[in-house]
């Protein structure tokens, strides 16, 4: 167990170092991404490996896939119009698979009538309501204000998770609904901030850390499905399959390992990992704001 904890810590530190580099570099021009050319095999393998690593952390912590992968793909030269739909497709499939596997190993219970299923349903409904509200508000608020709001809120959630381990130990539906609405609102405003808030918010609402990760994986998978369908409906050829396929393959391959990680790590380690990851992502958001 001690060796596994060390490997898990190294994995998180490597992810943090990579995110910090991508944030501070500021150079997102990259090279021309020609992945559908035979000469781009190395790029395909690199994308697949990146998706594997990012989804491993995401399925184990309930956050970090899109936040990490999008700037990395921008550095490689892909366009935003290619990245966003491809990430949605890969995260939909990997999120659903993660939810199913978390259920199969006992990290979460999605049986009919279970509390986990009800929490998932509430979060899915919140996603619809929060996203609609975000669309209405986003046209009036400056981008800098939105980024400041999300950065402060996510960082604050991380601090609360880390330094208030006994906070909200009794499950609360009002807190679950409120945090679900806020997380979905953030997702609709900026495309980010969903995983960190939903995962940490559930913990603060009295949900076991392992269950919160499993529920977040499934909920975000459903949100990404809706987003991908919307892209397909509004724009022909929206999914750039030369990118979507390696992303999906790499992400799906990592899910079983991530599921086992959640099952193996003690709840206190899961809580600390979620807290530090949430705080770190919030601080990175604020760093980007003042660059």
Coordinates of C-alpha atoms in Angstrom, one line a residue:
X1 CA 0.0 0.0 0.0
X2 CA 2.8 2.4 0.8
X3 CA 4.4 1.9 -2.6
X4 CA 1.0 2.5 -4.3
X5 CA 0.5 5.7 -2.3
X6 CA 4.0 6.9 -3.5
X7 CA 3.2 6.1 -7.1
X8 CA -0.2 7.9 -6.8
X9 CA 1.5 10.9 -5.3
X10 CA 4.1 11.0 -8.1
X11 CA 1.3 10.7 -10.7
X12 CA -0.5 13.7 -9.2
X13 CA 2.7 15.8 -8.9
X14 CA 3.5 15.0 -12.6
X15 CA 0.0 16.2 -13.6
X16 CA 0.4 19.3 -11.5
X17 CA 3.8 20.1 -13.1
X18 CA 2.4 19.6 -16.6
X19 CA -0.7 21.9 -15.9
X20 CA 1.6 24.5 -14.4
X21 CA 3.8 24.5 -17.4
X22 CA 0.9 24.8 -19.8
X23 CA -0.6 27.7 -17.8
X24 CA 2.7 29.7 -17.5
X25 CA 4.0 29.0 -21.0
X26 CA 1.2 31.0 -22.7
X27 CA 2.3 29.7 -26.1
X28 CA -0.6 27.7 -27.5
X29 CA 0.4 27.9 -31.2
X30 CA 2.1 24.6 -31.3
X31 CA 2.9 22.8 -34.6
X32 CA 0.5 22.0 -37.4
X33 CA -1.4 18.9 -36.3
X34 CA -1.6 16.6 -39.2
X35 CA -2.9 13.5 -37.4
X36 CA -4.8 12.1 -40.4
X37 CA -1.6 11.9 -42.4
X38 CA 0.4 8.6 -42.1
X39 CA 3.4 10.7 -41.0
X40 CA 1.4 11.7 -37.9
X41 CA 1.5 8.3 -36.2
X42 CA 3.7 9.7 -33.5
X43 CA 1.2 12.4 -32.8
X44 CA -1.7 9.9 -32.7
X45 CA 0.2 7.9 -30.1
X46 CA 1.1 11.0 -28.1
X47 CA -2.6 12.0 -28.1
X48 CA -3.7 8.5 -27.0
X49 CA -1.1 8.5 -24.2
X50 CA -2.1 11.9 -23.0
X51 CA -5.8 10.9 -22.9
X52 CA -4.9 7.8 -21.0
X53 CA -3.0 9.8 -18.3
X54 CA -5.6 12.6 -18.1
X55 CA -8.6 10.3 -17.9
X56 CA -6.8 8.1 -15.3
X57 CA -6.6 11.1 -13.0
X58 CA -10.1 12.3 -13.9
X59 CA -11.8 8.9 -13.3
X60 CA -9.9 8.6 -10.0
X61 CA -10.5 12.1 -8.7
X62 CA -13.7 13.1 -10.6
X63 CA -11.9 16.1 -12.3
X64 CA -9.1 17.2 -14.6
X65 CA -9.7 15.6 -18.0
X66 CA -10.8 18.6 -20.1
X67 CA -8.9 21.1 -18.0
X68 CA -5.6 19.3 -18.6
X69 CA -6.1 17.9 -22.1
X70 CA -7.5 21.0 -23.9
X71 CA -4.4 23.3 -23.4
X72 CA -2.1 20.3 -24.2
X73 CA -3.9 19.8 -27.5
X74 CA -3.8 23.5 -28.3
X75 CA 0.0 23.3 -27.8
X76 CA 0.1 20.5 -30.3
X77 CA -1.6 22.7 -32.9
X78 CA -5.2 21.5 -32.9
X79 CA -7.9 24.1 -33.2
X80 CA -10.5 24.7 -30.5
X81 CA -13.3 23.7 -33.0
X82 CA -11.6 20.3 -33.3
X83 CA -10.8 19.8 -29.7
X84 CA -14.0 20.6 -27.8
X85 CA -16.3 18.2 -29.7
X86 CA -13.7 15.4 -29.6
X87 CA -13.1 15.8 -25.9
X88 CA -16.9 15.7 -25.3
X89 CA -17.2 12.4 -27.3
X90 CA -14.2 10.8 -25.4
X91 CA -15.4 12.1 -22.0
X92 CA -18.9 10.9 -22.6
X93 CA -17.8 7.3 -23.4
X94 CA -15.1 7.2 -20.7
X95 CA -17.4 8.8 -18.1
X96 CA -20.2 6.3 -18.7
X97 CA -17.7 3.4 -18.6
X98 CA -16.1 4.8 -15.4
X99 CA -19.5 5.0 -13.7
X100 CA -20.4 1.5 -14.7
X101 CA -17.1 0.1 -13.4
X102 CA -17.2 2.1 -10.2
X103 CA -20.7 0.5 -9.7
X104 CA -19.4 -3.0 -10.5
X105 CA -16.6 -2.9 -7.9
X106 CA -18.7 -1.3 -5.2
X107 CA -17.3 2.3 -5.2
X108 CA -20.9 3.5 -5.9
X109 CA -24.3 1.9 -6.2
X110 CA -26.5 2.8 -9.2
X111 CA -29.3 0.4 -8.4
X112 CA -32.9 1.6 -8.8
X113 CA -34.0 3.7 -5.8
X114 CA -30.5 3.9 -4.3
X115 CA -29.3 7.3 -2.9
X116 CA -26.5 7.3 -5.4
X117 CA -28.9 7.0 -8.3
X118 CA -31.1 9.8 -6.8
X119 CA -28.0 12.0 -6.4
X120 CA -27.1 11.3 -10.1
X121 CA -30.6 12.2 -11.2
X122 CA -30.5 15.4 -9.2
X123 CA -27.2 16.4 -10.7
X124 CA -28.4 15.6 -14.2
X125 CA -31.4 17.8 -13.7
X126 CA -29.2 20.5 -12.2
X127 CA -27.0 20.4 -15.3
X128 CA -30.0 21.2 -17.5
X129 CA -31.3 24.0 -15.3
X130 CA -27.8 25.5 -14.5
X131 CA -26.7 25.4 -18.2
X132 CA -29.8 27.2 -19.4
X133 CA -29.3 29.9 -16.7
X134 CA -25.6 30.2 -17.6
X135 CA -26.5 30.8 -21.3
X136 CA -28.8 33.6 -20.3
X137 CA -26.2 35.3 -18.0
X138 CA -23.1 34.7 -20.2
X139 CA -24.1 37.3 -22.7
X140 CA -24.0 40.1 -20.2
X141 CA -20.9 39.2 -18.0
X142 CA -17.3 39.9 -19.1
X143 CA -15.1 36.9 -19.6
X144 CA -12.7 38.1 -16.9
X145 CA -15.5 38.3 -14.3
X146 CA -16.6 34.7 -15.1
X147 CA -13.0 33.4 -14.8
X148 CA -12.5 35.2 -11.5
X149 CA -15.8 33.8 -10.1
X150 CA -14.9 30.2 -11.1
X151 CA -11.3 30.4 -9.9
X152 CA -12.2 31.8 -6.4
X153 CA -15.1 29.4 -6.0
X154 CA -13.1 26.2 -7.0
X155 CA -10.1 27.2 -4.8
X156 CA -12.4 27.9 -1.9
X157 CA -14.0 24.5 -2.2
X158 CA -10.6 22.9 -2.2
X159 CA -9.7 24.7 1.0
X160 CA -12.9 23.7 2.7
X161 CA -12.4 20.0 1.8
X162 CA -8.8 20.0 3.1
X163 CA -9.2 21.9 6.3
X164 CA -12.8 21.0 7.3
X165 CA -12.8 17.2 7.2
X166 CA -15.8 16.9 9.5
X167 CA -17.9 19.6 7.7
X168 CA -21.3 18.4 6.5
X169 CA -20.7 14.8 7.6
X170 CA -24.5 14.3 7.5
X171 CA -25.9 14.0 4.0
X172 CA -28.0 17.0 2.9
X173 CA -30.2 17.2 -0.2
X174 CA -30.4 21.0 -0.2
X175 CA -26.6 21.3 -0.3
X176 CA -26.5 18.7 -3.1
X177 CA -29.0 20.6 -5.2
X178 CA -27.3 23.9 -4.6
X179 CA -23.8 22.8 -5.4
X180 CA -25.1 20.9 -8.5
X181 CA -26.7 24.0 -9.8
X182 CA -23.6 26.1 -9.2
X183 CA -21.4 23.5 -10.9
X184 CA -23.6 23.2 -13.9
X185 CA -23.8 27.0 -14.1
X186 CA -20.0 27.2 -14.2
X187 CA -19.9 24.5 -16.9
X188 CA -22.4 26.5 -19.0
X189 CA -20.5 29.8 -18.6
X190 CA -17.0 28.6 -19.3
X191 CA -16.9 24.9 -20.2
X192 CA -15.0 24.1 -17.0
X193 CA -15.3 23.9 -13.3
X194 CA -17.8 21.1 -13.3
X195 CA -15.8 18.1 -12.0
X196 CA -14.0 19.9 -9.2
X197 CA -17.2 21.4 -7.8
X198 CA -19.4 18.4 -8.2
X199 CA -16.9 16.0 -6.6
X200 CA -15.9 18.3 -3.7
X201 CA -19.4 19.6 -3.3
X202 CA -20.7 16.1 -2.8
X203 CA -18.1 15.4 -0.2
X204 CA -19.1 18.6 1.6
X205 CA -22.8 17.4 1.4
X206 CA -22.0 14.2 3.2
X207 CA -21.3 11.9 0.3
X208 CA -18.4 9.4 0.7
X209 CA -15.4 10.4 -1.4
X210 CA -15.4 7.2 -3.4
X211 CA -19.1 7.5 -4.1
X212 CA -18.7 11.1 -5.1
X213 CA -16.1 10.2 -7.7
X214 CA -18.2 7.5 -9.3
X215 CA -21.3 9.7 -9.4
X216 CA -19.4 12.6 -10.9
X217 CA -17.9 10.4 -13.6
X218 CA -21.4 9.2 -14.7
X219 CA -23.0 12.7 -14.4
X220 CA -20.3 14.4 -16.4
X221 CA -20.5 11.6 -19.0
X222 CA -24.2 12.4 -19.4
X223 CA -23.5 16.2 -19.6
X224 CA -20.9 15.5 -22.3
X225 CA -23.3 13.4 -24.3
X226 CA -25.8 16.3 -24.4
X227 CA -23.0 18.6 -25.5
X228 CA -21.8 16.3 -28.2
X229 CA -25.3 15.8 -29.6
X230 CA -25.8 19.6 -29.6
X231 CA -22.6 20.1 -31.6
X232 CA -23.7 17.5 -34.2
X233 CA -27.2 19.1 -34.5
X234 CA -25.9 22.6 -35.1
X235 CA -22.9 21.9 -37.3
X236 CA -22.3 19.3 -39.9
X237 CA -19.0 17.4 -39.5
X238 CA -18.6 18.9 -36.0
X239 CA -16.7 15.8 -34.7
X240 CA -13.1 15.6 -35.9
X241 CA -12.7 11.9 -35.8
X242 CA -8.9 11.7 -36.4
X243 CA -8.6 13.4 -33.0
X244 CA -11.7 11.9 -31.3
X245 CA -10.8 8.3 -31.9
X246 CA -7.3 8.3 -30.3
X247 CA -8.6 10.4 -27.4
X248 CA -11.4 7.9 -26.8
X249 CA -9.1 4.9 -27.0
X250 CA -6.6 6.3 -24.6
X251 CA -9.3 7.4 -22.2
X252 CA -11.2 4.1 -22.2
X253 CA -8.0 2.1 -21.6
X254 CA -7.3 4.1 -18.4
X255 CA -10.7 3.7 -16.8
X256 CA -10.2 0.2 -15.2
X257 CA -6.9 1.3 -13.6
X258 CA -8.6 4.4 -12.2
X259 CA -11.5 2.4 -10.9
X260 CA -9.1 0.1 -9.0
X261 CA -7.3 3.1 -7.7
X262 CA -10.5 4.5 -6.1
X263 CA -11.3 1.1 -4.6
X264 CA -7.8 0.8 -3.2
X265 CA -7.1 4.2 -1.7
X266 CA -8.4 4.8 1.8
X267 CA -11.2 7.5 2.0
X268 CA -8.9 9.9 3.9
X269 CA -6.4 9.8 1.0
X270 CA -9.2 10.3 -1.5
X271 CA -10.5 13.3 0.4
X272 CA -7.0 14.8 0.5
X273 CA -6.4 14.2 -3.2
X274 CA -9.7 15.7 -4.1
X275 CA -9.0 18.7 -1.9
X276 CA -5.5 19.4 -3.2
X277 CA -6.6 18.9 -6.8
X278 CA -9.6 21.2 -6.5
X279 CA -7.5 23.9 -4.8
X280 CA -4.8 23.6 -7.4
X281 CA -7.2 23.9 -10.4
X282 CA -8.8 26.9 -8.8
X283 CA -5.4 28.6 -8.3
X284 CA -4.4 27.9 -11.9
X285 CA -7.6 29.5 -13.1
X286 CA -6.7 32.6 -11.2
X287 CA -3.2 32.6 -12.5
X288 CA -4.5 32.5 -16.1
X289 CA -6.7 35.5 -15.3
X290 CA -3.8 37.7 -14.3
X291 CA -1.3 36.7 -17.0

